[in-house]
PDB file of C-alpha atoms in Angstrom:
ATOM      1  CA  UNK A  21     -29.718  22.817 -31.798  1.00 51.00           C
ATOM      2  CA  UNK A  22     -31.355  20.381 -34.814  1.00 60.00           C
ATOM      3  CA  UNK A  23     -29.387  18.567 -37.216  1.00 59.00           C
ATOM      4  CA  UNK A  24     -29.032  19.592 -40.198  1.00 69.00           C
ATOM      5  CA  UNK A  25     -29.195  17.118 -43.519  1.00 74.00           C
ATOM      6  CA  UNK A  26     -29.991  17.642 -47.198  1.00 81.00           C
ATOM      7  CA  UNK A  27     -32.481  15.560 -49.133  1.00 85.00           C
ATOM      8  CA  UNK A  28     -35.153  15.132 -51.238  1.00 86.00           C
ATOM      9  CA  UNK A  29     -38.190  13.557 -48.821  1.00 91.00           C
ATOM     10  CA  UNK A  30     -41.238  15.465 -48.821  1.00 90.00           C
ATOM     11  CA  UNK A  31     -41.195  15.379 -44.656  1.00 92.00           C
ATOM     12  CA  UNK A  32     -38.023  16.498 -42.649  1.00 92.00           C
ATOM     13  CA  UNK A  33     -36.871  12.466 -41.196  1.00 92.00           C
ATOM     14  CA  UNK A  34     -34.849  13.908 -38.425  1.00 93.00           C
ATOM     15  CA  UNK A  35     -37.926  15.609 -37.329  1.00 94.00           C
ATOM     16  CA  UNK A  36     -36.898  19.089 -35.636  1.00 93.00           C
ATOM     17  CA  UNK A  37     -35.379  17.087 -33.126  1.00 95.00           C
ATOM     18  CA  UNK A  38     -32.051  18.296 -31.202  1.00 95.00           C
ATOM     19  CA  UNK A  39     -29.985  15.621 -29.887  1.00 95.00           C
ATOM     20  CA  UNK A  40     -31.410  16.955 -26.752  1.00 96.00           C
ATOM     21  CA  UNK A  41     -35.008  15.698 -27.467  1.00 97.00           C
ATOM     22  CA  UNK A  42     -34.411  12.158 -28.653  1.00 97.00           C
ATOM     23  CA  UNK A  43     -33.128  11.483 -25.445  1.00 97.00           C
ATOM     24  CA  UNK A  44     -36.177  13.223 -23.942  1.00 97.00           C
ATOM     25  CA  UNK A  45     -38.013  10.862 -26.007  1.00 97.00           C
ATOM     26  CA  UNK A  46     -41.129   9.052 -23.308  1.00 95.00           C
ATOM     27  CA  UNK A  47     -41.711   5.746 -23.227  1.00 96.00           C
ATOM     28  CA  UNK A  48     -45.776   5.212 -23.713  1.00 96.00           C
ATOM     29  CA  UNK A  49     -47.722   3.360 -21.191  1.00 96.00           C
ATOM     30  CA  UNK A  50     -48.223  -0.172 -21.796  1.00 97.00           C
ATOM     31  CA  UNK A  51     -51.081  -2.606 -21.174  1.00 97.00           C
ATOM     32  CA  UNK A  52     -50.941  -4.076 -17.615  1.00 98.00           C
ATOM     33  CA  UNK A  53     -50.502  -7.912 -18.573  1.00 98.00           C
ATOM     34  CA  UNK A  54     -47.536  -5.824 -21.069  1.00 98.00           C
ATOM     35  CA  UNK A  55     -45.168  -8.597 -19.086  1.00 98.00           C
ATOM     36  CA  UNK A  56     -46.815 -11.473 -18.581  1.00 98.00           C
ATOM     37  CA  UNK A  57     -48.610 -11.380 -22.440  1.00 98.00           C
ATOM     38  CA  UNK A  58     -44.840 -12.047 -23.085  1.00 98.00           C
ATOM     39  CA  UNK A  59     -43.780 -14.114 -20.444  1.00 98.00           C
ATOM     40  CA  UNK A  60     -46.771 -16.606 -21.733  1.00 98.00           C
ATOM     41  CA  UNK A  61     -45.370 -16.746 -25.321  1.00 98.00           C
ATOM     42  CA  UNK A  62     -41.402 -17.569 -24.353  1.00 98.00           C
ATOM     43  CA  UNK A  63     -42.942 -20.393 -21.634  1.00 98.00           C
ATOM     44  CA  UNK A  64     -45.174 -21.425 -25.511  1.00 98.00           C
ATOM     45  CA  UNK A  65     -42.075 -20.944 -27.580  1.00 98.00           C
ATOM     46  CA  UNK A  66     -39.935 -23.165 -25.510  1.00 98.00           C
ATOM     47  CA  UNK A  67     -42.437 -25.671 -25.939  1.00 98.00           C
ATOM     48  CA  UNK A  68     -41.334 -26.329 -29.789  1.00 98.00           C
ATOM     49  CA  UNK A  69     -38.558 -28.794 -30.400  1.00 98.00           C
ATOM     50  CA  UNK A  70     -36.729 -26.880 -32.997  1.00 98.00           C
ATOM     51  CA  UNK A  71     -34.247 -29.648 -34.773  1.00 98.00           C
ATOM     52  CA  UNK A  72     -31.626 -27.895 -35.814  1.00 98.00           C
ATOM     53  CA  UNK A  73     -30.978 -29.466 -39.231  1.00 98.00           C
ATOM     54  CA  UNK A  74     -26.786 -27.742 -40.705  1.00 98.00           C
ATOM     55  CA  UNK A  75     -25.889 -28.751 -44.125  1.00 98.00           C
ATOM     56  CA  UNK A  76     -22.684 -28.173 -45.880  1.00 98.00           C
ATOM     57  CA  UNK A  77     -23.232 -25.632 -48.542  1.00 98.00           C
ATOM     58  CA  UNK A  78     -19.504 -26.392 -50.179  1.00 97.00           C
ATOM     59  CA  UNK A  79     -17.751 -23.618 -49.920  1.00 97.00           C
ATOM     60  CA  UNK A  80     -15.581 -22.147 -47.417  1.00 97.00           C
ATOM     61  CA  UNK A  81     -14.889 -17.809 -46.876  1.00 95.00           C
ATOM     62  CA  UNK A  82     -12.717 -15.776 -44.685  1.00 95.00           C
ATOM     63  CA  UNK A  83     -12.530 -18.675 -42.231  1.00 96.00           C
ATOM     64  CA  UNK A  84     -15.397 -19.822 -41.817  1.00 97.00           C
ATOM     65  CA  UNK A  85     -17.054 -23.156 -43.566  1.00 98.00           C
ATOM     66  CA  UNK A  86     -20.334 -22.164 -44.087  1.00 98.00           C
ATOM     67  CA  UNK A  87     -23.616 -24.340 -44.048  1.00 98.00           C
ATOM     68  CA  UNK A  88     -27.174 -24.663 -45.442  1.00 98.00           C
ATOM     69  CA  UNK A  89     -29.726 -23.809 -41.523  1.00 98.00           C
ATOM     70  CA  UNK A  90     -33.128 -24.847 -41.302  1.00 98.00           C
ATOM     71  CA  UNK A  91     -35.779 -25.614 -37.892  1.00 98.00           C
ATOM     72  CA  UNK A  92     -38.939 -25.077 -36.383  1.00 98.00           C
ATOM     73  CA  UNK A  93     -40.114 -23.047 -35.009  1.00 98.00           C
ATOM     74  CA  UNK A  94     -43.321 -22.148 -33.267  1.00 98.00           C
ATOM     75  CA  UNK A  95     -46.904 -22.006 -35.596  1.00 97.00           C
ATOM     76  CA  UNK A  96     -45.212 -24.719 -37.786  1.00 96.00           C
ATOM     77  CA  UNK A  97     -43.170 -22.264 -39.536  1.00 98.00           C
ATOM     78  CA  UNK A  98     -39.952 -23.286 -41.320  1.00 98.00           C
ATOM     79  CA  UNK A  99     -36.964 -21.108 -40.396  1.00 98.00           C
ATOM     80  CA  UNK A 100     -33.795 -20.997 -43.148  1.00 98.00           C
ATOM     81  CA  UNK A 101     -30.599 -19.937 -43.201  1.00 98.00           C
ATOM     82  CA  UNK A 102     -27.476 -19.925 -42.403  1.00 98.00           C
ATOM     83  CA  UNK A 103     -24.169 -20.528 -40.540  1.00 98.00           C
ATOM     84  CA  UNK A 104     -21.173 -20.254 -40.497  1.00 98.00           C
ATOM     85  CA  UNK A 105     -18.080 -22.131 -38.779  1.00 98.00           C
ATOM     86  CA  UNK A 106     -14.804 -20.924 -37.311  1.00 97.00           C
ATOM     87  CA  UNK A 107     -12.504 -23.353 -39.819  1.00 96.00           C
ATOM     88  CA  UNK A 108      -9.194 -23.454 -37.043  1.00 92.00           C
ATOM     89  CA  UNK A 109     -10.859 -22.868 -34.154  1.00 94.00           C
ATOM     90  CA  UNK A 110     -13.226 -24.543 -31.217  1.00 96.00           C
ATOM     91  CA  UNK A 111     -16.836 -22.704 -31.416  1.00 98.00           C
ATOM     92  CA  UNK A 112     -16.880 -21.179 -27.827  1.00 97.00           C
ATOM     93  CA  UNK A 113     -19.666 -18.511 -28.743  1.00 98.00           C
ATOM     94  CA  UNK A 114     -22.359 -17.964 -30.522  1.00 98.00           C
ATOM     95  CA  UNK A 115     -23.600 -14.555 -32.065  1.00 98.00           C
ATOM     96  CA  UNK A 116     -28.049 -14.736 -33.559  1.00 98.00           C
ATOM     97  CA  UNK A 117     -28.507 -11.838 -36.489  1.00 98.00           C
ATOM     98  CA  UNK A 118     -31.572 -10.591 -37.034  1.00 98.00           C
ATOM     99  CA  UNK A 119     -32.149  -8.921 -40.159  1.00 98.00           C
ATOM    100  CA  UNK A 120     -34.032  -5.839 -41.737  1.00 96.00           C
ATOM    101  CA  UNK A 121     -37.203  -5.766 -43.583  1.00 96.00           C
ATOM    102  CA  UNK A 122     -35.307  -5.779 -46.596  1.00 92.00           C
ATOM    103  CA  UNK A 123     -35.219  -9.453 -45.704  1.00 93.00           C
ATOM    104  CA  UNK A 124     -31.423 -11.380 -45.878  1.00 94.00           C
ATOM    105  CA  UNK A 125     -29.776 -12.816 -48.738  1.00 94.00           C
ATOM    106  CA  UNK A 126     -26.321 -14.333 -46.829  1.00 94.00           C
ATOM    107  CA  UNK A 127     -24.492 -14.499 -44.359  1.00 94.00           C
ATOM    108  CA  UNK A 128     -22.585 -11.702 -43.195  1.00 93.00           C
ATOM    109  CA  UNK A 129     -18.729 -12.219 -42.952  1.00 93.00           C
ATOM    110  CA  UNK A 130     -17.852  -8.399 -41.810  1.00 92.00           C
ATOM    111  CA  UNK A 131     -18.119  -9.253 -38.239  1.00 90.00           C
ATOM    112  CA  UNK A 132     -15.732 -12.662 -37.424  1.00 92.00           C
ATOM    113  CA  UNK A 133     -15.277 -13.004 -33.344  1.00 94.00           C
ATOM    114  CA  UNK A 134     -13.288 -15.033 -32.130  1.00 95.00           C
ATOM    115  CA  UNK A 135     -14.396 -18.651 -31.620  1.00 97.00           C
ATOM    116  CA  UNK A 136     -17.719 -17.720 -33.098  1.00 98.00           C
ATOM    117  CA  UNK A 137     -20.576 -18.895 -34.676  1.00 98.00           C
ATOM    118  CA  UNK A 138     -23.060 -17.491 -36.834  1.00 98.00           C
ATOM    119  CA  UNK A 139     -26.164 -18.104 -37.139  1.00 98.00           C
ATOM    120  CA  UNK A 140     -28.412 -15.940 -39.544  1.00 98.00           C
ATOM    121  CA  UNK A 141     -32.138 -16.975 -39.736  1.00 98.00           C
ATOM    122  CA  UNK A 142     -34.200 -15.680 -42.301  1.00 98.00           C
ATOM    123  CA  UNK A 143     -37.583 -14.453 -40.338  1.00 98.00           C
ATOM    124  CA  UNK A 144     -41.001 -16.747 -40.873  1.00 98.00           C
ATOM    125  CA  UNK A 145     -42.980 -14.830 -44.004  1.00 98.00           C
ATOM    126  CA  UNK A 146     -39.282 -13.367 -45.816  1.00 98.00           C
ATOM    127  CA  UNK A 147     -36.134 -14.692 -48.272  1.00 97.00           C
ATOM    128  CA  UNK A 148     -35.730 -18.360 -46.941  1.00 98.00           C
ATOM    129  CA  UNK A 149     -38.416 -18.637 -44.693  1.00 98.00           C
ATOM    130  CA  UNK A 150     -41.245 -17.493 -46.732  1.00 97.00           C
ATOM    131  CA  UNK A 151     -45.004 -19.283 -45.576  1.00 97.00           C
ATOM    132  CA  UNK A 152     -47.574 -18.033 -47.152  1.00 96.00           C
ATOM    133  CA  UNK A 153     -49.996 -16.905 -47.064  1.00 97.00           C
ATOM    134  CA  UNK A 154     -47.514 -14.443 -44.645  1.00 98.00           C
ATOM    135  CA  UNK A 155     -45.867 -12.200 -47.446  1.00 97.00           C
ATOM    136  CA  UNK A 156     -42.798 -11.413 -47.773  1.00 97.00           C
ATOM    137  CA  UNK A 157     -43.371  -7.884 -48.994  1.00 97.00           C
ATOM    138  CA  UNK A 158     -42.931  -5.432 -45.919  1.00 97.00           C
ATOM    139  CA  UNK A 159     -46.217  -3.241 -46.699  1.00 96.00           C
ATOM    140  CA  UNK A 160     -47.898  -6.536 -47.184  1.00 97.00           C
ATOM    141  CA  UNK A 161     -45.832  -8.777 -43.873  1.00 98.00           C
ATOM    142  CA  UNK A 162     -45.481  -5.721 -40.798  1.00 98.00           C
ATOM    143  CA  UNK A 163     -50.143  -6.120 -41.182  1.00 98.00           C
ATOM    144  CA  UNK A 164     -50.262 -10.043 -41.429  1.00 98.00           C
ATOM    145  CA  UNK A 165     -52.400 -10.666 -38.664  1.00 98.00           C
ATOM    146  CA  UNK A 166     -51.983  -7.235 -36.544  1.00 98.00           C
ATOM    147  CA  UNK A 167     -55.961  -7.155 -35.447  1.00 97.00           C
ATOM    148  CA  UNK A 168     -55.336 -10.440 -33.607  1.00 97.00           C
ATOM    149  CA  UNK A 169     -53.427  -9.688 -30.877  1.00 97.00           C
ATOM    150  CA  UNK A 170     -51.922 -12.901 -29.957  1.00 97.00           C
ATOM    151  CA  UNK A 171     -51.516 -13.449 -33.591  1.00 98.00           C
ATOM    152  CA  UNK A 172     -49.256 -11.422 -35.107  1.00 98.00           C
ATOM    153  CA  UNK A 173     -46.762 -12.191 -36.615  1.00 98.00           C
ATOM    154  CA  UNK A 174     -43.964  -9.584 -35.287  1.00 98.00           C
ATOM    155  CA  UNK A 175     -44.585 -12.154 -32.451  1.00 98.00           C
ATOM    156  CA  UNK A 176     -44.083 -15.379 -34.896  1.00 98.00           C
ATOM    157  CA  UNK A 177     -40.764 -13.559 -35.438  1.00 98.00           C
ATOM    158  CA  UNK A 178     -39.625 -12.942 -32.099  1.00 98.00           C
ATOM    159  CA  UNK A 179     -40.591 -16.922 -31.352  1.00 98.00           C
ATOM    160  CA  UNK A 180     -38.310 -17.467 -34.411  1.00 98.00           C
ATOM    161  CA  UNK A 181     -35.197 -15.276 -32.237  1.00 98.00           C
ATOM    162  CA  UNK A 182     -35.508 -17.692 -29.352  1.00 98.00           C
ATOM    163  CA  UNK A 183     -36.096 -20.366 -30.749  1.00 98.00           C
ATOM    164  CA  UNK A 184     -33.272 -19.433 -33.323  1.00 98.00           C
ATOM    165  CA  UNK A 185     -30.938 -19.947 -29.775  1.00 98.00           C
ATOM    166  CA  UNK A 186     -33.037 -23.053 -28.891  1.00 98.00           C
ATOM    167  CA  UNK A 187     -30.921 -24.358 -32.145  1.00 98.00           C
ATOM    168  CA  UNK A 188     -27.444 -22.886 -30.973  1.00 98.00           C
ATOM    169  CA  UNK A 189     -28.020 -24.275 -27.749  1.00 98.00           C
ATOM    170  CA  UNK A 190     -28.386 -27.412 -30.137  1.00 98.00           C
ATOM    171  CA  UNK A 191     -25.711 -28.239 -32.204  1.00 98.00           C
ATOM    172  CA  UNK A 192     -23.167 -25.508 -30.155  1.00 98.00           C
ATOM    173  CA  UNK A 193     -23.754 -27.358 -26.132  1.00 98.00           C
ATOM    174  CA  UNK A 194     -20.410 -24.711 -25.895  1.00 98.00           C
ATOM    175  CA  UNK A 195     -21.808 -21.733 -26.343  1.00 98.00           C
ATOM    176  CA  UNK A 196     -24.483 -22.407 -23.642  1.00 97.00           C
ATOM    177  CA  UNK A 197     -24.083 -18.996 -21.140  1.00 97.00           C
ATOM    178  CA  UNK A 198     -21.957 -16.974 -24.296  1.00 98.00           C
ATOM    179  CA  UNK A 199     -25.019 -16.562 -27.013  1.00 98.00           C
ATOM    180  CA  UNK A 200     -25.496 -12.770 -27.701  1.00 98.00           C
ATOM    181  CA  UNK A 201     -28.015 -10.625 -30.438  1.00 98.00           C
ATOM    182  CA  UNK A 202     -27.630  -8.206 -33.090  1.00 98.00           C
ATOM    183  CA  UNK A 203     -30.099  -6.487 -34.877  1.00 98.00           C
ATOM    184  CA  UNK A 204     -30.505  -4.194 -37.431  1.00 97.00           C
ATOM    185  CA  UNK A 205     -33.697  -2.702 -38.368  1.00 97.00           C
ATOM    186  CA  UNK A 206     -36.241  -4.671 -37.999  1.00 98.00           C
ATOM    187  CA  UNK A 207     -34.405  -7.398 -36.734  1.00 98.00           C
ATOM    188  CA  UNK A 208     -32.902  -4.353 -33.688  1.00 98.00           C
ATOM    189  CA  UNK A 209     -36.121  -4.158 -32.659  1.00 98.00           C
ATOM    190  CA  UNK A 210     -36.674  -8.114 -32.635  1.00 98.00           C
ATOM    191  CA  UNK A 211     -34.827  -8.422 -30.685  1.00 98.00           C
ATOM    192  CA  UNK A 212     -35.742  -6.039 -28.149  1.00 98.00           C
ATOM    193  CA  UNK A 213     -39.131  -7.546 -28.147  1.00 98.00           C
ATOM    194  CA  UNK A 214     -37.173 -11.037 -27.409  1.00 98.00           C
ATOM    195  CA  UNK A 215     -34.148 -10.156 -25.100  1.00 98.00           C
ATOM    196  CA  UNK A 216     -35.918  -9.313 -22.291  1.00 98.00           C
ATOM    197  CA  UNK A 217     -37.667 -12.448 -22.027  1.00 98.00           C
ATOM    198  CA  UNK A 218     -34.722 -14.466 -22.304  1.00 98.00           C
ATOM    199  CA  UNK A 219     -31.926 -14.626 -20.594  1.00 98.00           C
ATOM    200  CA  UNK A 220     -30.095 -17.358 -22.004  1.00 98.00           C
ATOM    201  CA  UNK A 221     -29.195 -14.398 -24.422  1.00 98.00           C
ATOM    202  CA  UNK A 222     -25.487 -12.754 -22.506  1.00 97.00           C
ATOM    203  CA  UNK A 223     -25.602  -9.253 -25.000  1.00 97.00           C
ATOM    204  CA  UNK A 224     -27.427  -7.667 -27.751  1.00 98.00           C
ATOM    205  CA  UNK A 225     -26.557  -5.309 -29.594  1.00 98.00           C
ATOM    206  CA  UNK A 226     -29.406  -3.003 -31.368  1.00 98.00           C
ATOM    207  CA  UNK A 227     -29.353  -0.831 -34.295  1.00 97.00           C
ATOM    208  CA  UNK A 228     -31.675   1.752 -35.566  1.00 98.00           C
ATOM    209  CA  UNK A 229     -34.741  -0.586 -33.788  1.00 98.00           C
ATOM    210  CA  UNK A 230     -37.930  -0.381 -34.854  1.00 98.00           C
ATOM    211  CA  UNK A 231     -41.411  -0.563 -32.878  1.00 98.00           C
ATOM    212  CA  UNK A 232     -40.323   2.032 -30.267  1.00 98.00           C
ATOM    213  CA  UNK A 233     -43.244   4.335 -28.587  1.00 98.00           C
ATOM    214  CA  UNK A 234     -46.060   2.659 -30.683  1.00 98.00           C
ATOM    215  CA  UNK A 235     -48.482   5.837 -30.814  1.00 97.00           C
ATOM    216  CA  UNK A 236     -45.876   8.231 -32.213  1.00 97.00           C
ATOM    217  CA  UNK A 237     -44.598   5.967 -34.659  1.00 96.00           C
ATOM    218  CA  UNK A 238     -48.115   6.563 -36.072  1.00 97.00           C
ATOM    219  CA  UNK A 239     -48.146   9.919 -36.226  1.00 96.00           C
ATOM    220  CA  UNK A 240     -44.462  10.525 -37.395  1.00 97.00           C
ATOM    221  CA  UNK A 241     -43.708  10.473 -41.315  1.00 96.00           C
ATOM    222  CA  UNK A 242     -42.057   8.205 -43.016  1.00 96.00           C
ATOM    223  CA  UNK A 243     -41.701   5.366 -45.115  1.00 95.00           C
ATOM    224  CA  UNK A 244     -41.518   1.907 -45.912  1.00 93.00           C
ATOM    225  CA  UNK A 245     -43.779  -0.630 -43.697  1.00 95.00           C
ATOM    226  CA  UNK A 246     -44.039   2.118 -41.452  1.00 96.00           C
ATOM    227  CA  UNK A 247     -46.300   4.049 -43.605  1.00 96.00           C
ATOM    228  CA  UNK A 248     -48.068   0.262 -44.199  1.00 97.00           C
ATOM    229  CA  UNK A 249     -49.153   0.403 -41.060  1.00 98.00           C
ATOM    230  CA  UNK A 250     -50.274   4.274 -40.928  1.00 97.00           C
ATOM    231  CA  UNK A 251     -51.911   3.761 -43.959  1.00 97.00           C
ATOM    232  CA  UNK A 252     -54.473   0.813 -42.054  1.00 97.00           C
ATOM    233  CA  UNK A 253     -54.709   3.015 -38.486  1.00 97.00           C
ATOM    234  CA  UNK A 254     -56.053   5.494 -40.911  1.00 97.00           C
ATOM    235  CA  UNK A 255     -58.587   2.676 -42.991  1.00 96.00           C
ATOM    236  CA  UNK A 256     -59.414   0.953 -39.493  1.00 95.00           C
ATOM    237  CA  UNK A 257     -58.554   2.519 -36.174  1.00 93.00           C
ATOM    238  CA  UNK A 258     -57.771  -0.236 -34.127  1.00 93.00           C
ATOM    239  CA  UNK A 259     -53.853  -0.637 -34.259  1.00 97.00           C
ATOM    240  CA  UNK A 260     -53.016   0.175 -31.000  1.00 97.00           C
ATOM    241  CA  UNK A 261     -55.221  -2.552 -29.639  1.00 97.00           C
ATOM    242  CA  UNK A 262     -52.686  -4.633 -31.115  1.00 98.00           C
ATOM    243  CA  UNK A 263     -49.426  -3.045 -31.247  1.00 98.00           C
ATOM    244  CA  UNK A 264     -49.563  -1.499 -27.286  1.00 98.00           C
ATOM    245  CA  UNK A 265     -48.128  -5.382 -27.157  1.00 98.00           C
ATOM    246  CA  UNK A 266     -45.335  -4.664 -29.528  1.00 98.00           C
ATOM    247  CA  UNK A 267     -43.367  -2.070 -28.514  1.00 98.00           C
ATOM    248  CA  UNK A 268     -39.718  -2.608 -28.743  1.00 98.00           C
ATOM    249  CA  UNK A 269     -39.755   0.944 -25.520  1.00 98.00           C
ATOM    250  CA  UNK A 270     -42.178  -0.423 -23.176  1.00 98.00           C
ATOM    251  CA  UNK A 271     -39.846  -4.431 -24.059  1.00 98.00           C
ATOM    252  CA  UNK A 272     -37.100  -1.772 -23.118  1.00 98.00           C
ATOM    253  CA  UNK A 273     -37.996  -1.207 -19.924  1.00 97.00           C
ATOM    254  CA  UNK A 274     -37.175  -5.155 -18.837  1.00 97.00           C
ATOM    255  CA  UNK A 275     -34.357  -5.797 -20.881  1.00 98.00           C
ATOM    256  CA  UNK A 276     -31.346  -6.784 -18.269  1.00 96.00           C
ATOM    257  CA  UNK A 277     -28.521  -7.384 -20.386  1.00 97.00           C
ATOM    258  CA  UNK A 278     -25.936  -5.264 -21.520  1.00 96.00           C
ATOM    259  CA  UNK A 279     -27.249  -2.584 -24.436  1.00 97.00           C
ATOM    260  CA  UNK A 280     -25.634  -1.248 -27.595  1.00 97.00           C
ATOM    261  CA  UNK A 281     -27.912   0.635 -29.669  1.00 97.00           C
ATOM    262  CA  UNK A 282     -27.211   2.696 -32.338  1.00 97.00           C
ATOM    263  CA  UNK A 283     -29.660   5.261 -33.242  1.00 97.00           C
ATOM    264  CA  UNK A 284     -30.177   7.016 -36.304  1.00 96.00           C
ATOM    265  CA  UNK A 285     -30.382  11.174 -35.893  1.00 95.00           C
ATOM    266  CA  UNK A 286     -32.024  11.436 -39.929  1.00 95.00           C
ATOM    267  CA  UNK A 287     -33.825   8.615 -41.384  1.00 95.00           C
ATOM    268  CA  UNK A 288     -36.826   8.399 -43.424  1.00 95.00           C
ATOM    269  CA  UNK A 289     -38.062   4.609 -42.646  1.00 95.00           C
ATOM    270  CA  UNK A 290     -37.302   4.071 -38.736  1.00 97.00           C
ATOM    271  CA  UNK A 291     -38.154   8.296 -37.015  1.00 97.00           C
ATOM    272  CA  UNK A 292     -35.685   8.212 -35.266  1.00 97.00           C
ATOM    273  CA  UNK A 293     -38.363   9.316 -32.051  1.00 98.00           C
ATOM    274  CA  UNK A 294     -39.246   5.873 -31.825  1.00 98.00           C
ATOM    275  CA  UNK A 295     -35.584   4.526 -31.928  1.00 98.00           C
ATOM    276  CA  UNK A 296     -34.661   6.531 -29.110  1.00 98.00           C
ATOM    277  CA  UNK A 297     -37.710   5.823 -27.011  1.00 98.00           C
ATOM    278  CA  UNK A 298     -36.058   1.959 -26.850  1.00 98.00           C
ATOM    279  CA  UNK A 299     -32.865   3.614 -26.029  1.00 98.00           C
ATOM    280  CA  UNK A 300     -34.334   6.157 -23.175  1.00 97.00           C
ATOM    281  CA  UNK A 301     -36.256   2.844 -21.527  1.00 97.00           C
ATOM    282  CA  UNK A 302     -33.026   0.590 -21.397  1.00 97.00           C
ATOM    283  CA  UNK A 303     -32.259   0.436 -17.816  1.00 92.00           C
ATOM    284  CA  UNK A 304     -29.780   3.384 -17.326  1.00 75.00           C
ATOM    285  CA  UNK A 305     -26.423   0.978 -16.499  1.00 63.00           C
ATOM    286  CA  UNK A 306     -27.179  -1.504 -19.228  1.00 61.00           C
ATOM    287  CA  UNK A 307     -27.355   0.838 -21.264  1.00 58.00           C
ATOM    288  CA  UNK A 308     -24.393   1.902 -24.316  1.00 60.00           C
ATOM    289  CA  UNK A 309     -26.073   4.388 -27.296  1.00 59.00           C
ATOM    290  CA  UNK A 310     -23.902   5.536 -30.610  1.00 59.00           C
ATOM    291  CA  UNK A 311     -26.190   7.783 -32.418  1.00 51.00           C
ATOM    292  CA  UNK A 312     -25.514   8.090 -35.954  1.00 47.00           C
ATOM    293  CA  UNK A 313     -27.663   9.274 -39.406  1.00 41.00           C
ATOM    294  CA  UNK A 314     -29.304   6.076 -41.354  1.00 43.00           C
ATOM    295  CA  UNK A 315     -30.608   5.528 -45.142  1.00 35.00           C
TER     296      UNK A 315
END
C-alpha cells in the first residue's frame, strides 16, 4: 500500500506510490552519445589546475581546525567553501560534500570520520561561490543556460565537484585513493552525474538525489527548482533537448563505486519516483538503499 503522510500540499508528495512502485521506476532512454558527452566533459575539466588555497579561520571546533577554501574551476569560476582538518590525526582520507539547493552556510561537523579532511565547496553561483550572471536563487539558477546542453549550469556544478577532488588530492596527497563523496538533494543529483566518470572517488552517499528520470520530473507536481523547470518547459517546450544529458538516473547506470542511497517516500521538492530511478539504475551489487521521508 502507498505510504500515508499528513500534509498541507495541493498534491500528494508520495504520488500514490507504494515501495514496490518506487522500486519499479524505470530509467528513461539516454542519448546515444550520453557517455561520450560526459567523458569529454570530464577530460576538459581535468585540464584546469584548481590552484587550491586554504586559509585558517582562527577557529577550531569538535576536533577540527577550520579553514576557508578557494580553488579554480572551469569557465573561470572561483569556488569557495571550507575545509575541516583533524587536529590530532594525520589526514589519510578526504570526503567532499555536495550541498542542497539552499546553498551552504558553513562546514558541517556532524560527520567526523577518523583521519579525514572534510571538504565543503559551494558550487558555482551559490552561497560563497556567487558568480554573476548566474543567479543565487535556485528557481533561476536551475534555468541558467538550460537551452544550451554544453553550457548548462548543472554541468558546470559537476565540474566543480571534479575539481574539488583535484583540490583535495593536491592539499592532502595521502588521501589520494581514499576519497569519498556525500551529497544531498541538489548535491546528490550532482554527485550521481559526477561519479561515473571519476574513478578518483572511491565510494559515495547520495541523499534524496535530484535530476532522476527527467521526463517524469517534468510531469510530477512539485515545488522549488523542479517547478521552475516545469514552468520553463510549459513556456518553451524544448527543455529535454538539454535535460536528456543531465539525467542522474541515466548516469547512475554507469556508476561502479559502492553507493549508499537515501531515497524519500514523501518529498514535495524532489519527487521520490525520480530519486528511486537513480537507485534503481545502479548496478545491483554496488547499491544499498535506505528509504525515508523528506521535507
